[in-house]
Short mmCIF file of C-alpha atoms in Angstrom, two decimals:
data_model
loop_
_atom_site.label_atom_id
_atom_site.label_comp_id
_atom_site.label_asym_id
_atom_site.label_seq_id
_atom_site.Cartn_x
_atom_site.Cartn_y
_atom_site.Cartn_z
CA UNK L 1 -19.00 66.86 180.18
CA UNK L 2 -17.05 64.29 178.92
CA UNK L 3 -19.83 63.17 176.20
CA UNK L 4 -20.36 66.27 174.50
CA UNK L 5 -23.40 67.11 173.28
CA UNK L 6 -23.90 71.04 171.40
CA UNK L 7 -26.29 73.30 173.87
CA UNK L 8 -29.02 73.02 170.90
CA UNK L 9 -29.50 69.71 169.67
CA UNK L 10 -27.95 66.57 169.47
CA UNK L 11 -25.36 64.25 168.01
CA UNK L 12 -26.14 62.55 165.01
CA UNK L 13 -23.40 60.75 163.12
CA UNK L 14 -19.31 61.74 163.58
CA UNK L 15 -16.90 62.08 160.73
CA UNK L 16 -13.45 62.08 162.16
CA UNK L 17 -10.54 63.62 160.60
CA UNK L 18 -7.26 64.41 161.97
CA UNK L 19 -5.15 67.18 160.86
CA UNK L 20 -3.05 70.43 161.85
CA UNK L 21 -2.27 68.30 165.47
CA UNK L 22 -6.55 68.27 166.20
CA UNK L 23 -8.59 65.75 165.66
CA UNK L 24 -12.03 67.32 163.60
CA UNK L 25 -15.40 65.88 164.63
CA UNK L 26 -17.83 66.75 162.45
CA UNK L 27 -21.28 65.74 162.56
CA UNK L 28 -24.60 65.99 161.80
CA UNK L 29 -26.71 68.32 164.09
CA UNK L 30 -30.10 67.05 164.95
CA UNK L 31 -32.44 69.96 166.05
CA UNK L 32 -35.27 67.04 166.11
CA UNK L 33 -37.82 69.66 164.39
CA UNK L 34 -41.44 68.10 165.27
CA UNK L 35 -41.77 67.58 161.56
CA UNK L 36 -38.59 67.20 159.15
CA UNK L 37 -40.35 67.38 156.16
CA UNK L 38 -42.07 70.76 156.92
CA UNK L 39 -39.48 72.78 157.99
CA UNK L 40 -37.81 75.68 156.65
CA UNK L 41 -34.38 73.72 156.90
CA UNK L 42 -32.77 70.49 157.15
CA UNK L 43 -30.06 69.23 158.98
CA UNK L 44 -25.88 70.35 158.56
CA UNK L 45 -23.18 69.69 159.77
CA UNK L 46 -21.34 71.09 162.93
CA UNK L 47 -18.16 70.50 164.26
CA UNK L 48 -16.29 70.60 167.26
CA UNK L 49 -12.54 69.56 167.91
CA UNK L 50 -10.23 68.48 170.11
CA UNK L 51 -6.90 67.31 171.18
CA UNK L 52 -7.63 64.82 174.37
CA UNK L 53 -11.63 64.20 173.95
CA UNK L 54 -11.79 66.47 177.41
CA UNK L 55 -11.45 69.80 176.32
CA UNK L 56 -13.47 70.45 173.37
CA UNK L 57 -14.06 73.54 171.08
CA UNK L 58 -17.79 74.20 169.07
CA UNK L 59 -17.43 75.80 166.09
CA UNK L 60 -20.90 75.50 165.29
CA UNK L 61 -22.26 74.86 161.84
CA UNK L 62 -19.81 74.54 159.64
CA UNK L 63 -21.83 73.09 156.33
CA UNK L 64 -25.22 74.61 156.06
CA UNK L 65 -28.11 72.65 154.83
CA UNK L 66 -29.63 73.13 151.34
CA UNK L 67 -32.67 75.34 150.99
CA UNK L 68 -35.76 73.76 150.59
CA UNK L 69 -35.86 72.51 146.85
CA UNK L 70 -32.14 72.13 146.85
CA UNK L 71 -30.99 67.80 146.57
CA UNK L 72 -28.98 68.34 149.74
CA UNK L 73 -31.97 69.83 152.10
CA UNK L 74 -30.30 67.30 154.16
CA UNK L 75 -26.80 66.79 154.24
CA UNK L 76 -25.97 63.26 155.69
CA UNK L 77 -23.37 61.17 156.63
CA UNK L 78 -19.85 61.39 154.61
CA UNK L 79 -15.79 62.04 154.84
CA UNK L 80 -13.16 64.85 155.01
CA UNK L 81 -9.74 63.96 153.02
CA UNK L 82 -7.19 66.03 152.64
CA UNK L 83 -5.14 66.27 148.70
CA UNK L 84 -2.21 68.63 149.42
CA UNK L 85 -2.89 71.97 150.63
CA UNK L 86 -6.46 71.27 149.50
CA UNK L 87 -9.10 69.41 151.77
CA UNK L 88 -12.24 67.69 150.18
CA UNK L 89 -15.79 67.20 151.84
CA UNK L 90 -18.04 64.32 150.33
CA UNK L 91 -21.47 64.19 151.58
CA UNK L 92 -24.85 62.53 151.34
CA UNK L 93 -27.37 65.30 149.83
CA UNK L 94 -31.18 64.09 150.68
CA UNK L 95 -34.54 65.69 150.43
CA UNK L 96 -37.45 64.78 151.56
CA UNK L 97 -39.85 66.79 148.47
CA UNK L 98 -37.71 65.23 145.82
CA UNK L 99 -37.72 61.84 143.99
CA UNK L 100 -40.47 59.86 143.01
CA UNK L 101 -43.18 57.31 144.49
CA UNK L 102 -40.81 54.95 145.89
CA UNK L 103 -39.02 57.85 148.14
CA UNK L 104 -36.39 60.75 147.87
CA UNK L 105 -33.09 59.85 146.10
CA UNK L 106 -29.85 60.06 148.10
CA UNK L 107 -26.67 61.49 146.14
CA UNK L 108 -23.15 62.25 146.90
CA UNK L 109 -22.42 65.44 147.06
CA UNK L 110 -18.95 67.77 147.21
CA UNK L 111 -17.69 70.60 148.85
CA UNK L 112 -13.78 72.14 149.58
CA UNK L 113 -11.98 74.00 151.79
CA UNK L 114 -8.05 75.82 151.18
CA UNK L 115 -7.25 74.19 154.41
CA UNK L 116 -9.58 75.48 157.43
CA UNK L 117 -12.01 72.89 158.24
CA UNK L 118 -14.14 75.61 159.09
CA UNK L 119 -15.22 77.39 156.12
CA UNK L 120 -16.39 74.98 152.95
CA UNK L 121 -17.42 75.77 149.43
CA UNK L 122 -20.04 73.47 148.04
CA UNK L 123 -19.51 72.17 144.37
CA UNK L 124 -22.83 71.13 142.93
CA UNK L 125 -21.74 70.83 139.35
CA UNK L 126 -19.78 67.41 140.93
CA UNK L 127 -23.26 66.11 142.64
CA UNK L 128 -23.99 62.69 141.66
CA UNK L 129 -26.52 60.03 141.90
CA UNK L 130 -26.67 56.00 142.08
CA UNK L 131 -25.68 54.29 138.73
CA UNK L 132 -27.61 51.21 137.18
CA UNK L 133 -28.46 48.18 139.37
CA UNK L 134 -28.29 49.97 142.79
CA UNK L 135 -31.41 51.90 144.42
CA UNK L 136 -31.79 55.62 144.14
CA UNK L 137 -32.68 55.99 147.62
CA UNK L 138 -29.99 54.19 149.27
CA UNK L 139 -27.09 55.79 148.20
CA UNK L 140 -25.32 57.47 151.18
CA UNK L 141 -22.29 57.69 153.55
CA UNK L 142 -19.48 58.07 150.86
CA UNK L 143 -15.94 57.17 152.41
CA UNK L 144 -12.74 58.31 150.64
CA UNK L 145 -9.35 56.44 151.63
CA UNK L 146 -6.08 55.86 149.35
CA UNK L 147 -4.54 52.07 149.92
CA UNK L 148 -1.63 53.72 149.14
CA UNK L 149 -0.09 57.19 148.19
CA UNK L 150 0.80 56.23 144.38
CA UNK L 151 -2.94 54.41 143.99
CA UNK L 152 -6.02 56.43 142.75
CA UNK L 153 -8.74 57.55 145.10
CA UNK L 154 -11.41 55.19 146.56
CA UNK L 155 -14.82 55.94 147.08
CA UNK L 156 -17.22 53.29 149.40
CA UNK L 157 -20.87 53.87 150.25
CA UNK L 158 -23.88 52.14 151.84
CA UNK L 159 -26.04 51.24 148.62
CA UNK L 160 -28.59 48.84 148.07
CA UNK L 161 -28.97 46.00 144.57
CA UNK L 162 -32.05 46.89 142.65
CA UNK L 163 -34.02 43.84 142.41
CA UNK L 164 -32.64 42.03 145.16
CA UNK L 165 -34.14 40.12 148.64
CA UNK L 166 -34.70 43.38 150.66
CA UNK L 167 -33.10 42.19 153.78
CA UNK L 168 -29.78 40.81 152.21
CA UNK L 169 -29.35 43.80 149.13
CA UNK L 170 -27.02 45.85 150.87
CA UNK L 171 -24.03 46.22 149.11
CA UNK L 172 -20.87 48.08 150.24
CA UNK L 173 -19.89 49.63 146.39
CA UNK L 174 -17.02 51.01 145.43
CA UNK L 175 -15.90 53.70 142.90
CA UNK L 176 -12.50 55.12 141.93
CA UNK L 177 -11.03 58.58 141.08
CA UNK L 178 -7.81 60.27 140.45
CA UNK L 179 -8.68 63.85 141.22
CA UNK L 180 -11.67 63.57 143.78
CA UNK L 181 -13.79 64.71 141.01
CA UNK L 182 -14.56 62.02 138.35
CA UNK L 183 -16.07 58.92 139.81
CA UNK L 184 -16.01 55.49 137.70
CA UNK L 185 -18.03 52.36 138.93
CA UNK L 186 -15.41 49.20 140.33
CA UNK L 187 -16.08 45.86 141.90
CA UNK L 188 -17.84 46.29 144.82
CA UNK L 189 -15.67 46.19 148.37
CA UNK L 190 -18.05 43.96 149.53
CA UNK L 191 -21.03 42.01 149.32
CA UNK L 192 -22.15 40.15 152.47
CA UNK L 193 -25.78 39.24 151.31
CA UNK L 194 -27.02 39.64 154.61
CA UNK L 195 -27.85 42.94 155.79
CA UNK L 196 -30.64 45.66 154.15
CA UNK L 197 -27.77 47.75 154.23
CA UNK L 198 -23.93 48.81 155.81
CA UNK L 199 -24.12 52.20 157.13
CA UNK L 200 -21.36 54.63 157.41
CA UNK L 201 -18.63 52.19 155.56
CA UNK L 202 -15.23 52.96 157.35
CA UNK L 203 -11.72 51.48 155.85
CA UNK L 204 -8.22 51.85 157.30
CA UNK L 205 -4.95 49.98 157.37
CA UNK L 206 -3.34 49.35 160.43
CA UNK L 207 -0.11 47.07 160.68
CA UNK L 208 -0.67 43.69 158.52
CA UNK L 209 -4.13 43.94 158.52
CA UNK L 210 -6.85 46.21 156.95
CA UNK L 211 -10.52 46.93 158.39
CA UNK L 212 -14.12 48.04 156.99
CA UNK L 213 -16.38 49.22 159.57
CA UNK L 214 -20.00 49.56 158.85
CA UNK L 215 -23.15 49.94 160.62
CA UNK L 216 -26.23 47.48 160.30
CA UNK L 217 -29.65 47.65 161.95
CA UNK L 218 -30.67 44.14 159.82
CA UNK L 219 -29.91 41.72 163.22
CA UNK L 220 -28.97 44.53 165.80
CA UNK L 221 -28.50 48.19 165.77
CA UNK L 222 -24.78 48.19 166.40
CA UNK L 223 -21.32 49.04 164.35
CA UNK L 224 -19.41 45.79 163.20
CA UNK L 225 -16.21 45.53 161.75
CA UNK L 226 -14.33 42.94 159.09
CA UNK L 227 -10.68 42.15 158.52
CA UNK L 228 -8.18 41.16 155.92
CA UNK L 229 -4.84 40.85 154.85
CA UNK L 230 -5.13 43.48 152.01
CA UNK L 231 -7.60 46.25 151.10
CA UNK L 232 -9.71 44.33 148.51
CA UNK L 233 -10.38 41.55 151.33
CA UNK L 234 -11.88 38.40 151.76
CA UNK L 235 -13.44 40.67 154.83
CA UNK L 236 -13.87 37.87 157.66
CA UNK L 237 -15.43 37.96 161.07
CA UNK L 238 -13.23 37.93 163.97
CA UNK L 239 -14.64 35.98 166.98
CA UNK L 240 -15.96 39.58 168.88
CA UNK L 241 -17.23 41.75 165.57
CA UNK L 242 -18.92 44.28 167.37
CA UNK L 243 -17.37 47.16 168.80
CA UNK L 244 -20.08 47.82 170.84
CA UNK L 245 -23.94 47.68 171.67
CA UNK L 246 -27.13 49.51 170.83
CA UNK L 247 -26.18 52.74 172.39
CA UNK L 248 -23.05 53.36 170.26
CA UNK L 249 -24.39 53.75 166.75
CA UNK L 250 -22.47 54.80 163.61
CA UNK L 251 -19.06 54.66 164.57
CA UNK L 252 -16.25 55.99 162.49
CA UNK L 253 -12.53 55.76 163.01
CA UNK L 254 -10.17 58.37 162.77
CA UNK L 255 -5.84 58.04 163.26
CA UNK L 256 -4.01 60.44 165.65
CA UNK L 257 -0.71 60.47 167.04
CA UNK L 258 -0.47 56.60 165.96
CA UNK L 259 -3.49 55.06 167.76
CA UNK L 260 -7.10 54.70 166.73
CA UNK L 261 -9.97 55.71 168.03
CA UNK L 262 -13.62 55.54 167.42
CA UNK L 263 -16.32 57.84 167.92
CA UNK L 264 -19.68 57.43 167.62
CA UNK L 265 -23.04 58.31 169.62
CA UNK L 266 -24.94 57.14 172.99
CA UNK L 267 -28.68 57.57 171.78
CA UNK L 268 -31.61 59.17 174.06
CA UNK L 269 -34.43 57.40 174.75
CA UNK L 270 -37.82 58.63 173.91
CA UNK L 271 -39.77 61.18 176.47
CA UNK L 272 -36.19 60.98 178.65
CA UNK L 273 -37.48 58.01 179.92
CA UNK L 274 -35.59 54.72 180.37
CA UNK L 275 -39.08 52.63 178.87
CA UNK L 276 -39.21 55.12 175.57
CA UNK L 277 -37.73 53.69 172.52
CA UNK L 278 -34.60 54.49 171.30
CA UNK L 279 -34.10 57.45 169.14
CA UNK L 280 -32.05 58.64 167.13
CA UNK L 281 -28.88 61.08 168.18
CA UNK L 282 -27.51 61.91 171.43
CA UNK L 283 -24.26 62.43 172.93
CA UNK L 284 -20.77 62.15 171.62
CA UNK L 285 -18.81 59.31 172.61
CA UNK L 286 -15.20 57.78 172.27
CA UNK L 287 -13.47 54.62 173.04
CA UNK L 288 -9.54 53.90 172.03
CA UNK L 289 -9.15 50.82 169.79
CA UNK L 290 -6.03 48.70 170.39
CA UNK L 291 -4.98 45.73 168.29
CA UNK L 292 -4.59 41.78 169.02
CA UNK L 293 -2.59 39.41 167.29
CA UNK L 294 -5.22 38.03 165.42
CA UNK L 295 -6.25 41.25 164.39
CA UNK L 296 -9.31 41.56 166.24
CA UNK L 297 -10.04 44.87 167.98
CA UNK L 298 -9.98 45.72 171.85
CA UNK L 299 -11.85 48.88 173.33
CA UNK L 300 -11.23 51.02 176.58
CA UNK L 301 -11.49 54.25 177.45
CA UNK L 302 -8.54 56.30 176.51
CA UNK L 303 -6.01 57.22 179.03
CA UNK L 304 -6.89 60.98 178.88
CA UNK L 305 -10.32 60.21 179.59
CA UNK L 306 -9.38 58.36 182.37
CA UNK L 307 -6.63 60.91 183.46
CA UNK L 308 -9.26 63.71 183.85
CA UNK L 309 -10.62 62.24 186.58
CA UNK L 310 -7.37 62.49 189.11
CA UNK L 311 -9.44 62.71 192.22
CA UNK L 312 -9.64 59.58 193.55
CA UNK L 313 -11.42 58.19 196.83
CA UNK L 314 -12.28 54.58 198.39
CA UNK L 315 -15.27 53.09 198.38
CA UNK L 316 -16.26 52.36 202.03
CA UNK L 317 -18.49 48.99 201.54
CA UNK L 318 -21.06 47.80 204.53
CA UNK L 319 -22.53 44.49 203.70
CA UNK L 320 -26.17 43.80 202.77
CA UNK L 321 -28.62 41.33 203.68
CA UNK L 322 -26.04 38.79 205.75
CA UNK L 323 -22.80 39.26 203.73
CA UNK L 324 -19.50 38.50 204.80
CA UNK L 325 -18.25 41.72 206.49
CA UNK L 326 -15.70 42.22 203.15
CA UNK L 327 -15.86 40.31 199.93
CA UNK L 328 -13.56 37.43 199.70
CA UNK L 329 -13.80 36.36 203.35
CA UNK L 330 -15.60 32.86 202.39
CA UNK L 331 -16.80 31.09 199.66
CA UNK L 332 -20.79 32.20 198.72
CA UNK L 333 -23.14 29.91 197.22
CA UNK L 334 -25.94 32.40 196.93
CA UNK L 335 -26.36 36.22 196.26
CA UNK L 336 -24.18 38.84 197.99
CA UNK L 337 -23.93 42.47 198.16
CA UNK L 338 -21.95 45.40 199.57
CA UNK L 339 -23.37 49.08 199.57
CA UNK L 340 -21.20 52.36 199.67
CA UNK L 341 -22.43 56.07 199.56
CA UNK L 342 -23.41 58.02 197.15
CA UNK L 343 -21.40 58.87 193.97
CA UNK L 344 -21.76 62.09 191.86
CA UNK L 345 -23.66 61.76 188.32
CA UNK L 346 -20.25 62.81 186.94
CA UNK L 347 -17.22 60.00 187.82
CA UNK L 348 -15.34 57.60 186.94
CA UNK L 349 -16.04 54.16 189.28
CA UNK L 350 -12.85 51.61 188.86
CA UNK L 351 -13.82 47.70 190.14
CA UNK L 352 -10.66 45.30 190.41
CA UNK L 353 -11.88 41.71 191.40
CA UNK L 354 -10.33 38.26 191.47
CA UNK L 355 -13.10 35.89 190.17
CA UNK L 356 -13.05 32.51 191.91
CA UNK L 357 -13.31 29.38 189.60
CA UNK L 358 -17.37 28.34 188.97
CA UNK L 359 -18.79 32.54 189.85
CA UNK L 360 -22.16 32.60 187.69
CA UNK L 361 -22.10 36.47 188.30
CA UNK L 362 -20.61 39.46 189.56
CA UNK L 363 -20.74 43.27 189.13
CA UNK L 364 -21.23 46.70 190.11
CA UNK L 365 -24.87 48.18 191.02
CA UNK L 366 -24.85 51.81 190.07
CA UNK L 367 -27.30 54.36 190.70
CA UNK L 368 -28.19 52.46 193.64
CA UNK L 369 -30.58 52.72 196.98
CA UNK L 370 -29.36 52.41 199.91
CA UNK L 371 -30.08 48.94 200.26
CA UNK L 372 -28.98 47.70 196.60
CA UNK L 373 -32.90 46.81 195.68
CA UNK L 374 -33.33 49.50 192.94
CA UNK L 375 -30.26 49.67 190.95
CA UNK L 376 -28.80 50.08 187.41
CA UNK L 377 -26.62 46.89 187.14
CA UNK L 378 -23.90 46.03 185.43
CA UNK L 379 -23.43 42.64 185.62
CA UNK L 380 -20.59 39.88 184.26
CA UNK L 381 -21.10 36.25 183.84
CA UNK L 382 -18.25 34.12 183.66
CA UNK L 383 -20.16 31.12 182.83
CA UNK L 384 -21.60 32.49 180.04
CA UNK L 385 -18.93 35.04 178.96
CA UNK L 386 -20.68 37.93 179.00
CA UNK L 387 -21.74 41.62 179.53
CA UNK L 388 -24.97 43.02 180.47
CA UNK L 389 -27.08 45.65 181.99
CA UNK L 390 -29.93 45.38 183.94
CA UNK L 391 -31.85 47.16 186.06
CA UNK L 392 -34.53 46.52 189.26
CA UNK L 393 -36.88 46.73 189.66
CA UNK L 394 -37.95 45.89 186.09
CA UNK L 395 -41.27 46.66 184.34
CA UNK L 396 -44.97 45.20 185.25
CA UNK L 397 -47.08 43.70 183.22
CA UNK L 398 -50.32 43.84 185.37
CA UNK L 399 -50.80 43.91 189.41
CA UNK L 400 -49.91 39.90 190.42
CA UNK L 401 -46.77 39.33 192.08
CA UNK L 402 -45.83 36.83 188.83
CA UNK L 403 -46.70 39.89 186.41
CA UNK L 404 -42.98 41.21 186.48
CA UNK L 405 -40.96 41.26 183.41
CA UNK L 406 -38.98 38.27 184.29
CA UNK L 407 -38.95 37.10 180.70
CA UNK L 408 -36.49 39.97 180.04
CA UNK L 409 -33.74 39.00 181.54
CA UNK L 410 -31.40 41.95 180.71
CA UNK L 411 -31.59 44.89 178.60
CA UNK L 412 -30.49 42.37 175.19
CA UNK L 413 -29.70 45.08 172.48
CA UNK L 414 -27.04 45.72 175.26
CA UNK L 415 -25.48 42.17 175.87
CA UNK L 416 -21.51 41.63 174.92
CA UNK L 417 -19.65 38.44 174.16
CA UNK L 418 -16.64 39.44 177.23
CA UNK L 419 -13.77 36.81 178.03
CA UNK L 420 -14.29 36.50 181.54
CA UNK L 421 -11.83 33.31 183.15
CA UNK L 422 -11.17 32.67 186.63
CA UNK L 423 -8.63 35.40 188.19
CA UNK L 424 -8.11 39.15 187.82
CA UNK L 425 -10.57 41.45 185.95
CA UNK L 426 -11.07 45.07 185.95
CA UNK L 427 -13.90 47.19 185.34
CA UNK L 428 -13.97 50.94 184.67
CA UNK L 429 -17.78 52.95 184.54
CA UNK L 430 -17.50 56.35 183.21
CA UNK L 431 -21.10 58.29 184.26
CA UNK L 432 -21.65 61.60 183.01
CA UNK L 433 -24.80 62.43 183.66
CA UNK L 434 -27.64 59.94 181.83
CA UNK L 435 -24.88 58.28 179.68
CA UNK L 436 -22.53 56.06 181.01
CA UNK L 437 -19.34 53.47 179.37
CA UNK L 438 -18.53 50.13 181.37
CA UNK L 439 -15.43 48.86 179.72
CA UNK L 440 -13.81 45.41 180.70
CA UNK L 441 -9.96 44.59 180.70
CA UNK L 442 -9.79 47.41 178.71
CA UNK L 443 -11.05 45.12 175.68
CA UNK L 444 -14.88 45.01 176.04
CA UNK L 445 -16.92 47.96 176.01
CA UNK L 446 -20.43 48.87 176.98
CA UNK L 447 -21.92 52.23 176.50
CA UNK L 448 -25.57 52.67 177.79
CA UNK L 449 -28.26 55.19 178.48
CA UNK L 450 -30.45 55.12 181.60
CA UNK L 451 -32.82 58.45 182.32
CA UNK L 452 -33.80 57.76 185.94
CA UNK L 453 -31.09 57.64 188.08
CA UNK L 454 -32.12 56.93 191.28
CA UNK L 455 -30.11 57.52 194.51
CA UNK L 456 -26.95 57.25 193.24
CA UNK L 457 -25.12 54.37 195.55
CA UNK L 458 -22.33 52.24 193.93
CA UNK L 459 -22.57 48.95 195.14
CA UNK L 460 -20.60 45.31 194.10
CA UNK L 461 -22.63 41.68 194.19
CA UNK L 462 -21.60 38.41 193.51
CA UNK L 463 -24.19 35.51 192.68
CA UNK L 464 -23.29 31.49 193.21
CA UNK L 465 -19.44 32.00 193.79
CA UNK L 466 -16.77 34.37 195.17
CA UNK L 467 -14.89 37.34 194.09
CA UNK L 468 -11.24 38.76 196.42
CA UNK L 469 -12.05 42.40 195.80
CA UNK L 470 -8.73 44.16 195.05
CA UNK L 471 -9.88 47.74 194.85
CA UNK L 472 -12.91 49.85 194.18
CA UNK L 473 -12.74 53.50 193.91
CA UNK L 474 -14.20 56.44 192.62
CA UNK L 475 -12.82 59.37 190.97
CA UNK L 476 -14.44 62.75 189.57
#
């Protein structure tokens, strides 16, 4: 399973850290207790590591939750640094009983380790709360990073201005240390006036250009990212600012080997059903980050992902519905579609296509009957550069043939600004299982959840143009 998911529970949010030649994925394990303020205990944080994101190893809980009056019941979101010899665990502490009317207070909270990312020792003399002007309750996800070796500690967390529009308060703030124990207030990192608040704040360097990552669920539920020329900013938008959709929440970063990658989580939906909302936690995911000129950020699987699937087979196509025998053979100026057989719910599917000039759409059905009807689909459109998924039959509204829920034309907490010009495109779907990863040119990336599966076809379409198909395979 290459989205890994513990055998109780689920994936909440993944702190990354690299070190002894493993990468350390920490995160916070969601037993989704019927009521969280009732129980007996509150959520830690596990860990399981790795080398290739294949072959992982649990090693369970590694940073119990609090007891029941204790201010880290709950221990959220936060960072693992290491000073020397020494390695340093901040962490959100949260509970649920404590506070007052307006909600329980979040505080950042301490713990160490002699060097085995396994086996902490919490420090609650070095627990601290928010300072003056920023909201008790919103005062979480604490990321440490140096901008250099010689400069003192930072310190960045999601916070909130007291006082402030509740929509635009969120604040990234910033404090400073130079032992990992003493805190003192600085100018904030940033303040975007525009979000309730940035989740999970993530800064690295890499080359000429720095990046904070942050998560936001004020316009979308999805991770963004800014960039700069030095680690105090101006942070500015690069044209694609997202480096993903809905179902890959909280990403962090983490550096190994020299390249990048970020993990975050593909989210269940409720009663396992592709109509339920979305909730919170799932399954562990990863894409590899790679670097353009203009500093924005390109996502693909990485290669030992890919890799782990070595074998590879064909897909046979039969047309459907009065297609040309193969795609390519003429030019279409309606909708066309090519069945093959069934694919395992584990496997990777590889689409290359040349796009013809003018091509509205194009794409892959997955999960498919056998006559492409009733089909998960992922589906590009040049004219409109863009990714989506969508899915038919869709939804009713009532029993008249116009009671269909045409008026949602995709799944839109989904959709992806993709570059998508006339001539060679590839597109790579990893499925394992209920989650699956569409990735473009190795530069757009789509992660996605669907429940009901169907009977498991792989198909290709093209609407109002032509696609040369170059190859389509599977490989598990």
């Amino acid at each position: 399973m290459i989205h890994w998911r513990p055998s109780s529970g689920f994936v909440g949010d993944v702190i990354p850290f690299s070190h002894a030649g493993r990468i350390w994925l920490f995160y916070l394990l969601d037993e989704r207790p019927e009521d969280p303020t009732a129980g007996a205990s509150g959520m830690p944080w596990a860990l399981v590591s790795t080398t290739d994101f294949v072959q992982y190893t649990d090693h369970g809980v590694v940073l119990p939750a609090g007891d029941r009056d204790a201010v880290d019941f709950d221990c959220y979101t936060g960072s693992v640094v290491a000073d020397g010899s020494r390695l340093h665990l901040f962490y959100t502490g949260h509970n649920p009983r404590l506070g007052d009317g307006d909600g329980s207070f979040q505080v950042v909270c301490h713990a160490v380790s002699d060097g085995d990312p396994t086996q902490w020792t919490k420090q609650p003399a070095l627990t601290f709360g928010a300072p003056a002007g920023f909201v008790p309750q919103d005062w979480r996800d604490p990321f440490v990073y140096r901008t250099a070796a010689d400069q003192p500690w930072q310190m960045v967390l999601a916070a909130r201005y007291v006082d402030a529009p509740d929509r635009r308060c969120g604040v990234v703030a910033r404090l400073t240390s130079t032992d990992l124990e003493q805190w003192t207030p600085a100018e904030p990192l940033w303040e975007p006036h525009r979000f309730i608040t940035q989740e999970c704040p993530d800064v690295f360097q890499w080359g000429d250009w720095w990046y904070l990552v942050y998560s936001e669920f004020t316009d979308a539920f999805q991770t963004r990212y800014r960039i700069a020329r030095g680690p105090s900013g101006p942070w500015l938008a690069p044209g694609r600012d997202t480096v993903d959709g809905r179902a890959f929440y909280a990403a962090k970063s983490v550096s190994f080997q020299g390249r990048r990658f970020f993990i975050g989580w593909i989210p269940t939906k409720q009663g396992d059903s592709d109509a339920g909302r979305w909730q919170w936690a799932g399954d562990l995911a990863v894409l590899e980050a790679h670097q353009e000129d203009d500093g924005t950020l390109a996502f693909g699987l990485p290669a030992e992902v890919v890799a782990a699937y070595s074998d590879v087979q064909d897909v046979k196509l039969s047309p459907l519905g009065g297609a040309d025998a193969e795609p390519g053979q003429g030019a279409i100026d309606r909708y066309a579609a090519w069945i093959g057989d069934a694919v395992p719910e584990h496997c990777l599917i590889t689409l290359t296509v040349d796009v013809e000039a003018g091509t509205q759409s194009f794409g892959l059905l997955l999960h498919a009957s056998a006559d492409g009807e009733d089909a998960t689909v992922v589906r590009l459109e040049p004219q409109r550069n863009r990714l989506v998924l969508d899915h038919w039959p869709r939804g009713r509204t009532g029993p008249a043939q116009w009671q269909v829920d045409g008026d949602v034309p995709h799944a839109v907490e989904l959709e992806r600004p993709c570059p998508l010009p006339p001539g060679p495109h590839t597109v790579r779907v990893l499925l394992d299982g209920t989650s699956g990863q569409a990735v473009v040119d190795n530069r757009v990336a789509l992660s996605f959840r669907r429940h009901e599966l169907g009977a498991g076809h792989v198909g290709l379409f093209v609407t109002d143009g032509a696609v040369n198909l170059r190859q389509l395979t599977t490989a598990s």
